[in-house]
Coordinates of C-alpha atoms in Angstrom, one line a residue:
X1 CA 0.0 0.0 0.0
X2 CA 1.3 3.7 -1.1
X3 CA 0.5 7.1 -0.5
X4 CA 0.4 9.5 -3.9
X5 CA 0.1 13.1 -3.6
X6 CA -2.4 14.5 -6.5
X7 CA -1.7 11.0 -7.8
X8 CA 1.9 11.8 -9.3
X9 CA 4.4 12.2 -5.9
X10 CA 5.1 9.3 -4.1
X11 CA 5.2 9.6 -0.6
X12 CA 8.5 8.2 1.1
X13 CA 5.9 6.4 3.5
X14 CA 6.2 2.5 4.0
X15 CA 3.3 0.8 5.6
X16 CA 3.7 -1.3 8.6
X17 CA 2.5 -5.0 7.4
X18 CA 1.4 -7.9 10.3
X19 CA -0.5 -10.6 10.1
X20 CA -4.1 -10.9 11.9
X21 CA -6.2 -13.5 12.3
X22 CA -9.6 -12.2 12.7
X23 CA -11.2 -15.7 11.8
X24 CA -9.9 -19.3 12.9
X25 CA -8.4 -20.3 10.1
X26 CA -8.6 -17.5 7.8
X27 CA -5.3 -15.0 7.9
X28 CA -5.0 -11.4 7.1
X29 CA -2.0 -9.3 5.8
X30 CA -2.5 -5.6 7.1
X31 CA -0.9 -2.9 5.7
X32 CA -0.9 -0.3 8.6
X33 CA 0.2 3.9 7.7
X34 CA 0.4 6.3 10.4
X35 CA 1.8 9.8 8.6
X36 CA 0.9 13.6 8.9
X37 CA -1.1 14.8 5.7
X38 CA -1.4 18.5 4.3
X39 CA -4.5 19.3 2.8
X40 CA -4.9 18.1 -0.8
X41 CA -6.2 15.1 -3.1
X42 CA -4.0 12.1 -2.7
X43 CA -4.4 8.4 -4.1
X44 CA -4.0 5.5 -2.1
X45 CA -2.9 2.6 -4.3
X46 CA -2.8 -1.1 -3.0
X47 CA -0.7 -3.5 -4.5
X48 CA -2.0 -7.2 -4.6
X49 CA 0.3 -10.9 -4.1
X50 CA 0.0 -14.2 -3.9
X51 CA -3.0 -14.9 -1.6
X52 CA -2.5 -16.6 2.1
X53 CA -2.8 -20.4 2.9
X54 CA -6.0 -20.6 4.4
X55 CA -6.9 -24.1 6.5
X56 CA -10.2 -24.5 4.0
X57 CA -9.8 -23.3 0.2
X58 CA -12.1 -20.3 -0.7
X59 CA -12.6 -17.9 -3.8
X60 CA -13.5 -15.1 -1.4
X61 CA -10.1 -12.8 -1.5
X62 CA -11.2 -10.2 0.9
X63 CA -10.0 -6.6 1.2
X64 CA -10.8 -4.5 3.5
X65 CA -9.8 -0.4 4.1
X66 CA -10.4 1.8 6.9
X67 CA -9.3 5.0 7.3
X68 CA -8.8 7.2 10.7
X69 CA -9.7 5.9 14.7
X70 CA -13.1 7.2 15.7
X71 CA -13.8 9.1 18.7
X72 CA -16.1 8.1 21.5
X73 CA -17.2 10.2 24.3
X74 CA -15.4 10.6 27.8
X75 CA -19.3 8.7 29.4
X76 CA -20.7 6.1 27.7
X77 CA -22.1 2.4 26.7
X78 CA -22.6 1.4 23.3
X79 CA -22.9 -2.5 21.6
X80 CA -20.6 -2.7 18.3
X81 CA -19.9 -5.7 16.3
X82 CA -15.8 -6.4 15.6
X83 CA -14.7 -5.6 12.4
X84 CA -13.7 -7.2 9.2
X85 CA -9.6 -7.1 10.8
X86 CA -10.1 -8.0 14.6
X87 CA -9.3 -5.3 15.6
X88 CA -11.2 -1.9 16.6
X89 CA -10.0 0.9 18.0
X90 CA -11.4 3.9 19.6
X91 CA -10.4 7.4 20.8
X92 CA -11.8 8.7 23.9
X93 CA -10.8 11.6 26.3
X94 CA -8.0 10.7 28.9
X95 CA -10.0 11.9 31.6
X96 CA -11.7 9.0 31.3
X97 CA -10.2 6.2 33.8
X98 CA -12.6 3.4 33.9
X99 CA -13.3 0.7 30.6
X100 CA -15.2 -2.1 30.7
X101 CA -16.0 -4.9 28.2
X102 CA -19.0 -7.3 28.1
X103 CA -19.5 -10.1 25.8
X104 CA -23.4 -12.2 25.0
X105 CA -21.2 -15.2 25.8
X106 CA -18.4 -16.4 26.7
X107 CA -15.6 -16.3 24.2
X108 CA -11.7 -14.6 23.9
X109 CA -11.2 -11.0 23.9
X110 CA -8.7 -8.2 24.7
X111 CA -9.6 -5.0 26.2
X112 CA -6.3 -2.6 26.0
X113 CA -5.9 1.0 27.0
X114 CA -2.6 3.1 26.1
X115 CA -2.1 6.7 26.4
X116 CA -2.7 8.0 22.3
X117 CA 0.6 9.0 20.4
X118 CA 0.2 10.2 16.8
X119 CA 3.3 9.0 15.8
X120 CA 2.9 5.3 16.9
X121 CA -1.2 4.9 16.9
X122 CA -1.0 1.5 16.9
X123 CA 0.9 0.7 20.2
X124 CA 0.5 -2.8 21.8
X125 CA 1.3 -1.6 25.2
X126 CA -0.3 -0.5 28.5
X127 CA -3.3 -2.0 31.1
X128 CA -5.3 -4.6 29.4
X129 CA -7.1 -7.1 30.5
X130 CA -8.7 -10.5 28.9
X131 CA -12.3 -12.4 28.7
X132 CA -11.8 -16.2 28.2
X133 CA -13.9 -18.9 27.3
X134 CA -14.4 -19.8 30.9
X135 CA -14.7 -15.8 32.1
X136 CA -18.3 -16.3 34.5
X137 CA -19.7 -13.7 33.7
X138 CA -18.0 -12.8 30.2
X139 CA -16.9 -8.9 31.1
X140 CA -13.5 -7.5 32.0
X141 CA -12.4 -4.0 33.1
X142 CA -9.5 -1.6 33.3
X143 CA -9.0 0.9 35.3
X144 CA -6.7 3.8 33.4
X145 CA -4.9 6.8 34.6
X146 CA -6.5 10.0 33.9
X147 CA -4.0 13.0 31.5
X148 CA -4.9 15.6 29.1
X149 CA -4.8 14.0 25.8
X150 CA -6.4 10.8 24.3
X151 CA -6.2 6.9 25.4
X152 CA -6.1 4.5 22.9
X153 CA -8.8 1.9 23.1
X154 CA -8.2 -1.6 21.3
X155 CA -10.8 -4.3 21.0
X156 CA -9.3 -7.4 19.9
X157 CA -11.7 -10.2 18.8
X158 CA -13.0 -12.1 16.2
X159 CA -14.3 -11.0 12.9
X160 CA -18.6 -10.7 13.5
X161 CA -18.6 -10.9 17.9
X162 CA -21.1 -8.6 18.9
X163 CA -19.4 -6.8 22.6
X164 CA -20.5 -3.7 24.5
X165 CA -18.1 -1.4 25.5
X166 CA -18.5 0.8 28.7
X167 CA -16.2 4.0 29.8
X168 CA -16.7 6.9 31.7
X169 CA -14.9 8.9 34.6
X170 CA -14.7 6.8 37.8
X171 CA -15.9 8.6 40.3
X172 CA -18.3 8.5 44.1
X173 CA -18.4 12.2 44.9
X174 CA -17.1 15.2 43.0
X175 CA -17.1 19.0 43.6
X176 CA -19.7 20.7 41.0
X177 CA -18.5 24.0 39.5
X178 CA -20.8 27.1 39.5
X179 CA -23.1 27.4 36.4
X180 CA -26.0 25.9 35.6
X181 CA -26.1 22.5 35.1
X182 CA -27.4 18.5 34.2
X183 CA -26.0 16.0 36.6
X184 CA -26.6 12.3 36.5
X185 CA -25.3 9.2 37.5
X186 CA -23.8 6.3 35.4
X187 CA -22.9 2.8 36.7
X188 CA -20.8 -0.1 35.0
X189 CA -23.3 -3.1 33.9
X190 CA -26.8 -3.7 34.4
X191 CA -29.6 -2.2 36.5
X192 CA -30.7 -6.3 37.5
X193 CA -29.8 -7.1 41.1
X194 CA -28.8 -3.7 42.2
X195 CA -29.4 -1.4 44.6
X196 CA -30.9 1.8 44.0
X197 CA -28.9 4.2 43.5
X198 CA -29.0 7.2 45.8
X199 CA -27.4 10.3 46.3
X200 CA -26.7 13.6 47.6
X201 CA -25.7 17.5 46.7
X202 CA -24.6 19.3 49.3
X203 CA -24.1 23.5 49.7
X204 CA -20.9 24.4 52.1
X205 CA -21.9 28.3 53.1
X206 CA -19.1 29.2 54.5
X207 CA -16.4 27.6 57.2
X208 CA -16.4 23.8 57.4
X209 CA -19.6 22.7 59.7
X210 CA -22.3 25.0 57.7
X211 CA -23.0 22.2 55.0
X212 CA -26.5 21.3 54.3
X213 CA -28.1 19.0 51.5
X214 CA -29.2 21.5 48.5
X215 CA -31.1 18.7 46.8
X216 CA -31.3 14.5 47.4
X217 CA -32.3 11.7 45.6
X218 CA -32.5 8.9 48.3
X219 CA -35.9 6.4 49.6
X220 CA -38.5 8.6 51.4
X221 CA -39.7 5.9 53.5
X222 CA -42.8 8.0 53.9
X223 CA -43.4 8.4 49.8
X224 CA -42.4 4.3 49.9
X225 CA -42.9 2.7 53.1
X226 CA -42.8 -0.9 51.7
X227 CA -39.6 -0.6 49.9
X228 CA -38.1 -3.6 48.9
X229 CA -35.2 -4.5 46.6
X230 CA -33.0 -7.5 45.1
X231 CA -29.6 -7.4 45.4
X232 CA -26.4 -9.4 44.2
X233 CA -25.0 -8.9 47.7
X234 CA -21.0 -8.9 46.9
X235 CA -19.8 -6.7 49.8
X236 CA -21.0 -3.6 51.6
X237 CA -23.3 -1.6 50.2
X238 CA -25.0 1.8 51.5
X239 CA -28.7 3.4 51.2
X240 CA -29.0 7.0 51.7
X241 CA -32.7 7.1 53.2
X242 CA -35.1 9.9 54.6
X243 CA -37.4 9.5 57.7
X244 CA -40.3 12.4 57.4
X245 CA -43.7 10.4 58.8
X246 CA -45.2 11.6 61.6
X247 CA -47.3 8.4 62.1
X248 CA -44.3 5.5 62.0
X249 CA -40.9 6.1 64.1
X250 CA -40.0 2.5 63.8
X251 CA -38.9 0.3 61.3
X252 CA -38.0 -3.4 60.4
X253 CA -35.2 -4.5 58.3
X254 CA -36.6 -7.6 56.8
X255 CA -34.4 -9.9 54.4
X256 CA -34.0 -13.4 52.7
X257 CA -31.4 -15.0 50.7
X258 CA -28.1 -14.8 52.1
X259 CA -27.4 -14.0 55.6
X260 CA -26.2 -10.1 56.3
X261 CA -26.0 -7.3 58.7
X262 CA -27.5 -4.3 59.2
X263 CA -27.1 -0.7 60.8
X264 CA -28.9 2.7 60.4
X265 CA -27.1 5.8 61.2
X266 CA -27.3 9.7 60.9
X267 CA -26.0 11.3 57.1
X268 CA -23.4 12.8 58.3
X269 CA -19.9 14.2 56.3
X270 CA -18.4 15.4 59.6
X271 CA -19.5 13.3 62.8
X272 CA -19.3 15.5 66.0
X273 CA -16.4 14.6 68.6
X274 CA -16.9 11.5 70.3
X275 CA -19.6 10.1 67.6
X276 CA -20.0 6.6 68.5
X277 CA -21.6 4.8 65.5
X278 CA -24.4 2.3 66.3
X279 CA -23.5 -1.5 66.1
X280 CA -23.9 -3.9 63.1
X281 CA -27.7 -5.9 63.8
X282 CA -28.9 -9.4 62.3
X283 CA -32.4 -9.3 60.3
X284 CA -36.1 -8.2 61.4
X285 CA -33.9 -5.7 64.0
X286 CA -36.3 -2.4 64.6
X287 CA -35.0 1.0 64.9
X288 CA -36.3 4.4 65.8
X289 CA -35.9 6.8 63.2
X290 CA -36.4 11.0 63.7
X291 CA -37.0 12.9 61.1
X292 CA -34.1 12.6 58.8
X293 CA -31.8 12.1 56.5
X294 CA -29.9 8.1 57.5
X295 CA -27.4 5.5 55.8
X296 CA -28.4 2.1 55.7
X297 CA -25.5 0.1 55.5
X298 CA -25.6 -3.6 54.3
X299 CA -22.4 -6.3 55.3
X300 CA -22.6 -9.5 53.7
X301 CA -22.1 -12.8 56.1
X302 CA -22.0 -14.7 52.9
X303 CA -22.3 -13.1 48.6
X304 CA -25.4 -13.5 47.1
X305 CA -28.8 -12.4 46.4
X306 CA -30.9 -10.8 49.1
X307 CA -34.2 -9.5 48.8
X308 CA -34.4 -6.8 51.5
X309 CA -37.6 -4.1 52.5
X310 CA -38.2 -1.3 55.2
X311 CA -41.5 -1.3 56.0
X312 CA -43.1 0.1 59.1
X313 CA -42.0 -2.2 62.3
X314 CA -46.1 -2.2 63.1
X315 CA -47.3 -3.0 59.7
X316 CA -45.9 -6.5 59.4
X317 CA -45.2 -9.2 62.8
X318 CA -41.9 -10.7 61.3
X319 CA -40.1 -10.9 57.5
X320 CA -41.6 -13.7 56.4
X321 CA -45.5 -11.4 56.9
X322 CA -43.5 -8.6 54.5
X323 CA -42.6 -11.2 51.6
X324 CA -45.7 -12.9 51.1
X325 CA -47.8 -9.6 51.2
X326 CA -48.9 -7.7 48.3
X327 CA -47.5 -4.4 49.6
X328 CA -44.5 -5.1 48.3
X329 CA -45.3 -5.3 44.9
X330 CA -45.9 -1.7 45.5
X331 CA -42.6 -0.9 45.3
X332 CA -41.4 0.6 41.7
X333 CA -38.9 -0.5 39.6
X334 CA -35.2 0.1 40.6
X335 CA -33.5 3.2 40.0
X336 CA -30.5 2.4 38.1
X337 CA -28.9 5.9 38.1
X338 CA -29.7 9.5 39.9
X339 CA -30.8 12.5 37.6
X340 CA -30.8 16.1 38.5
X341 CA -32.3 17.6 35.3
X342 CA -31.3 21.8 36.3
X343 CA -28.9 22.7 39.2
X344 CA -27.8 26.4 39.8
X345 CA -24.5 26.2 41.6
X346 CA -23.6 29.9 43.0
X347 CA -19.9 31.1 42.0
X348 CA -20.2 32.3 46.2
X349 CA -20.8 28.9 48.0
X350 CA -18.6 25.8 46.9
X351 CA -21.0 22.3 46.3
X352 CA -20.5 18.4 46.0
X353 CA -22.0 15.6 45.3
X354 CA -21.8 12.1 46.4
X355 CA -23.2 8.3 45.5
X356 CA -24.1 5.6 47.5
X357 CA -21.5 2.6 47.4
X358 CA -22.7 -0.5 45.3
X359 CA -20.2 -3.7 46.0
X360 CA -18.8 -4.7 42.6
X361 CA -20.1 -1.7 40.5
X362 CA -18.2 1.1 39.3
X363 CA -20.0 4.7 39.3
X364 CA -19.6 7.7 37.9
X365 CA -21.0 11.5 37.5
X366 CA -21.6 13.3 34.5
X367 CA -22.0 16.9 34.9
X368 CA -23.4 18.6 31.3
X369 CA -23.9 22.7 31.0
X370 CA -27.8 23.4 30.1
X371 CA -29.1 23.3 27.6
X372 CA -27.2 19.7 26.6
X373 CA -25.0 19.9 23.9
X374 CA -25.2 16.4 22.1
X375 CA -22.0 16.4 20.5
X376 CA -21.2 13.8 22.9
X377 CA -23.9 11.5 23.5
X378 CA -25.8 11.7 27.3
X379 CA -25.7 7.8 29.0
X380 CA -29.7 7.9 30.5
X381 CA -31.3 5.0 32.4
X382 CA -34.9 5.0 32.4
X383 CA -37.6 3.3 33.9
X384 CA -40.6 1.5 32.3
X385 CA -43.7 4.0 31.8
X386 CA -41.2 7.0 33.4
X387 CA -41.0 9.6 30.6
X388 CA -37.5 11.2 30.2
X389 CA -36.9 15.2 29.7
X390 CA -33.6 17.0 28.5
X391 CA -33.2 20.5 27.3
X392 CA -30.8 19.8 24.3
X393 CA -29.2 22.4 22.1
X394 CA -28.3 21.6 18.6
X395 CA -25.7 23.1 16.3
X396 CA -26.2 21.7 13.2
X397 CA -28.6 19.8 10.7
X398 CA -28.8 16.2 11.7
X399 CA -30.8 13.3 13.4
X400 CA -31.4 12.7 17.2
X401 CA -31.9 9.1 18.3
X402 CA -32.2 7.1 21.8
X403 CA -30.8 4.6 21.5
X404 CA -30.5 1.1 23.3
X405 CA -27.2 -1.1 23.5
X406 CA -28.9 -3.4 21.4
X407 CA -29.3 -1.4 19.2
X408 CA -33.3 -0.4 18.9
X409 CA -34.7 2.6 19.1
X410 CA -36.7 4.0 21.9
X411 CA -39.4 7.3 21.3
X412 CA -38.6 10.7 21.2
X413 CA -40.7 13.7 21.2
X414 CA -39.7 17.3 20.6
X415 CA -41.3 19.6 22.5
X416 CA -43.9 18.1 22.9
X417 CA -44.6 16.9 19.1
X418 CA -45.3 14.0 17.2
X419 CA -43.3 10.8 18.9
X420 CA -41.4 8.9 17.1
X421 CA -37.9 7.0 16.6
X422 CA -36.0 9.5 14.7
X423 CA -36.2 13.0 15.0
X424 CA -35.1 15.3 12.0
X425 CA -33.2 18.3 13.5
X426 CA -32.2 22.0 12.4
X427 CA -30.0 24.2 14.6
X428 CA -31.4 25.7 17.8
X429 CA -32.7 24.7 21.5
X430 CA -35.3 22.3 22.2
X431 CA -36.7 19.8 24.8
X432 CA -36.6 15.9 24.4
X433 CA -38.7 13.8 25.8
X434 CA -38.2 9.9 25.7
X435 CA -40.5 6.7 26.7
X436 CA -40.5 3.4 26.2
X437 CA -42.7 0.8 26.9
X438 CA -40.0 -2.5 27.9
X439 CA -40.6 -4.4 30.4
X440 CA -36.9 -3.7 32.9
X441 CA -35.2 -0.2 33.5
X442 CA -33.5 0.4 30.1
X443 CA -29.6 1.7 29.4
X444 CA -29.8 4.2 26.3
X445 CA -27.8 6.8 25.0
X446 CA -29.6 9.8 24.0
X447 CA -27.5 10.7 20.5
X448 CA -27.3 13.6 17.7
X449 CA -25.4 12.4 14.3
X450 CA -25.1 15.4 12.2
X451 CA -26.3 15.1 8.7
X452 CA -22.8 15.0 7.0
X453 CA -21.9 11.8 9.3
X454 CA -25.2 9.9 8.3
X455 CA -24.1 6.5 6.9
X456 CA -26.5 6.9 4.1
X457 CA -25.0 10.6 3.4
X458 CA -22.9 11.1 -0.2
X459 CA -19.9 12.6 0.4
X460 CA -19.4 16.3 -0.5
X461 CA -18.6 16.5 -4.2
X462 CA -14.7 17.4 -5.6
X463 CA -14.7 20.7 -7.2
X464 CA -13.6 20.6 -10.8
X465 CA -10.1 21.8 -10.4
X466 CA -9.4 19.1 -8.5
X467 CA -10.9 16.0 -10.6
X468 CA -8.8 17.8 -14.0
X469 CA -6.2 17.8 -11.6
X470 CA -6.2 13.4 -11.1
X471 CA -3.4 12.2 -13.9
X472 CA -5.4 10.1 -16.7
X473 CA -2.4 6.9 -16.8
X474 CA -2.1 4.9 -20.0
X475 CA -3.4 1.7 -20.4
X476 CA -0.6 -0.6 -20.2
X477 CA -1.0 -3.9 -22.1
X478 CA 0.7 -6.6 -23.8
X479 CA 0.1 -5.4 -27.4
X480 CA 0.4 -2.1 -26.4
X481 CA 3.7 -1.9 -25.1
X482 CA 4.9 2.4 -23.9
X483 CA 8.4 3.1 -24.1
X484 CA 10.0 6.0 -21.8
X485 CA 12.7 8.4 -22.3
X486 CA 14.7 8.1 -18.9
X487 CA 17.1 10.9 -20.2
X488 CA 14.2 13.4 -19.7
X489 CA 14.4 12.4 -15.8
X490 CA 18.3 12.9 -15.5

């Protein structure tokens, strides 16, 4: 493979040629260029050779051209399937400092991450990490230092295996600038067998002591007094909660599955002097809540599911009352993330948020300026029959989409219009609003592709002067044989 500049100069680039094997039995050559182009027409020209051995004869000779590493955003989750070489490869901010890869099934695959050089683009060095036909369950991560430029993301697989790929910035509790803003969660796998996910922002006034909660997304156990979750219990968890009856001061921990421990404590980000925090007690243990904001915090005896409520210590004699009641089926579907659609943050008082801690699942925060811009696409988590709003601002013609790691579509409305799966979109600001009608909480990415990235969009036409400019070569054949004068060259 050669570079030509307007088709006449050769470039003194030489490709970089290895050998993949995207399919068992079916070998690749790659030609691999990595150079620094000025701004003109060039030609690429591939030369052909005698094929590879394969282990089966075929009369397919494939080849395959790709040209540039696409760029993901610093948050997100999105299925692909592996290309044609085995190999894809990604650019995403190096802020970003979690990664995690997830297969349908078992089968062998390389996640690696390396800090982004132009002049070597193809490293095979850095954190990686490896899924194996006898990975339970098929996902592997890496964790990645954070720096100012781009990491390097290389899937390695074979040719047609569909995988998900997850990043984001890994991260409990930030500090939130001033401004105005969108802040939501976003947590590594699926919303099955977890916790909800709670969480708090917090204003400091002035000197350290003055703090109070600005805003809270936690389990009112007024607004849901028979609360009741699964979880895959791997370690301790916590569950920011908030006390506000008037009618029920006491409550039961009821649970089944494995066995655990429980205790209920103040929120507090500075305990007093000489804060004693309450002991660890076993199941169906009662205690006397205030008016509040609490932590429950959950320590696994032995890993596994638990199915675990709060009602009202006088609504229900024992756990076993809880589980086979219908209140608990009151209970709505689990919140996979937190969402706090506008937050003004004052430049005067300094603010933070934090998560609760979920064993074995990395979290992050995404913090967007209002309206969203969509140049990078928002992670959302949604619940079934929960509609979705998010003032978006749009720069240029294109197509908004939510859309699920599988791949379908879920509904959009803009501002308020017709619904439907694909929304047609001229510069300006608008509101979104999404639903869906599946039967889980649903992972989506809420996306704008502008009109000149479509798939199905022609490339911009060459201007005149450059097409006259494209050399018109003589046909070279046997009976018509061209003879050159090398003296013109000397």
């Amino acid at each position: 493979m050669r570079i030509w500049h307007e088709g006449t100069w050769l470039l003194d680039v030489a490709p970089q040629i290895v050998h993949l094997s995207p399919k068992e039995g079916q070998p690749l050559i790659s030609c691999r260029i990595a150079t620094q182009l000025n701004p003109g027409l060039y030609l690429i020209t591939a030369y052909g050779g005698p094929s590879i051995p394969w282990s089966e004869e075929s009369k397919i000779h494939p080849f395959y051209l790709r040209f540039g590493i696409p760029k993901l955003a610093s948050a997100g989750r999105k299925r692909f399937v592996m290309s044609p070489f085995g190999i894809d490869r990604y650019l995403v901010p190096g802020t970003t400092n979690y990664y995690r890869l997830e297969l349908p099934e078992a089968q062998t695959a390389n996640l690696l991450i390396t800090n982004y050089s132009k002049n070597n683009p193809f490293s095979a060095s850095g954190n990686w990490s490896q899924i194996t036909k006898k990975s339970i369950p098929p996902v592997t991560e890496v964790n990645a230092s954070s720096h100012n430029g781009f990491d390097l993301v290389q899937i390695k697989a074979n040719q047609g295996q569909s995988y998900v790929l997850q990043q984001f910035i890994r991260q409990n509790s930030t500090y939130l600038p001033p401004g105005n803003f969108w802040i939501s969660s976003v947590h590594s796998g699926h919303a099955i067998d977890s916790v909800d996910t709670t969480a708090f922002i917090v204003e400091n006034t002035s000197e350290r002591g003055h703090i109070r909660p600005l805003d809270a997304r936690v389990i009112d156990l007024e607004q849901k007094p028979y609360w009741h979750c699964n979880i895959n219990l791997l370690g301790d968890l916590t569950i920011f909660l908030r006390a506000s009856s008037s009618t029920h001061r006491k409550y039961r921990i009821v649970a089944k599955g494995v066995e655990a421990n429980f205790k209920i404590e103040p929120y507090m980000l500075y305990p007093p002097h000489g804060y004693q925090t309450p002991n660890f007690k076993t199941n169906e243990s009662i205690w006397d809540l205030d008016p509040g904001y609490y932590v429950l915090t959950v320590s696994p005896i032995q890993k596994g599911i638990i199915e675990l409520g709060l009602p009202p210590a006088s609504a229900f004699k024992n756990a076993a009352e809880f589980f086979k009641s219908k209140e608990k089926r009151k209970s709505a579907w689990v919140n996979a993330t937190v969402t706090f659609p506008q937050v003004s943050l004052s430049p005067n008082h300094s603010y933070y948020i934090y998560l609760n801690q979920k064993p074995e699942q990395a979290a992050g925060i995404i913090i967007r300026p209002l309206p969203v811009d969509l140049t990078d696409a928002l992670p959302l988590a949604q619940k079934p029959n929960e509609q979705m709003q998010v003032p978006i601002v749009i720069k240029e013609k294109g197509v908004l989409s939510a859309t699920t790691e599988n791949g379908s579509l879920l509904e959009t409305s803009i501002d308020g219009k017709t619904w439907d799966k694909q929304q047609q979109l001229s510069p300006g600001q608008y509101t979104v609003s999404i639903r869906h009608q599946l039967a889980e909480t649903t992972i989506y990415s809420l996306e704008f592709i502008p009109l000149q990235n479509l798939s199905k969009s022609p490339l911009p036409p060459l201007p005149d002067s450059s097409l006259k400019a494209i050399p018109k070569y003589p046909l070279l054949t046997t009976s018509k044989p061209i003879f050159f004068d090398l003296k013109r060259y000397e």
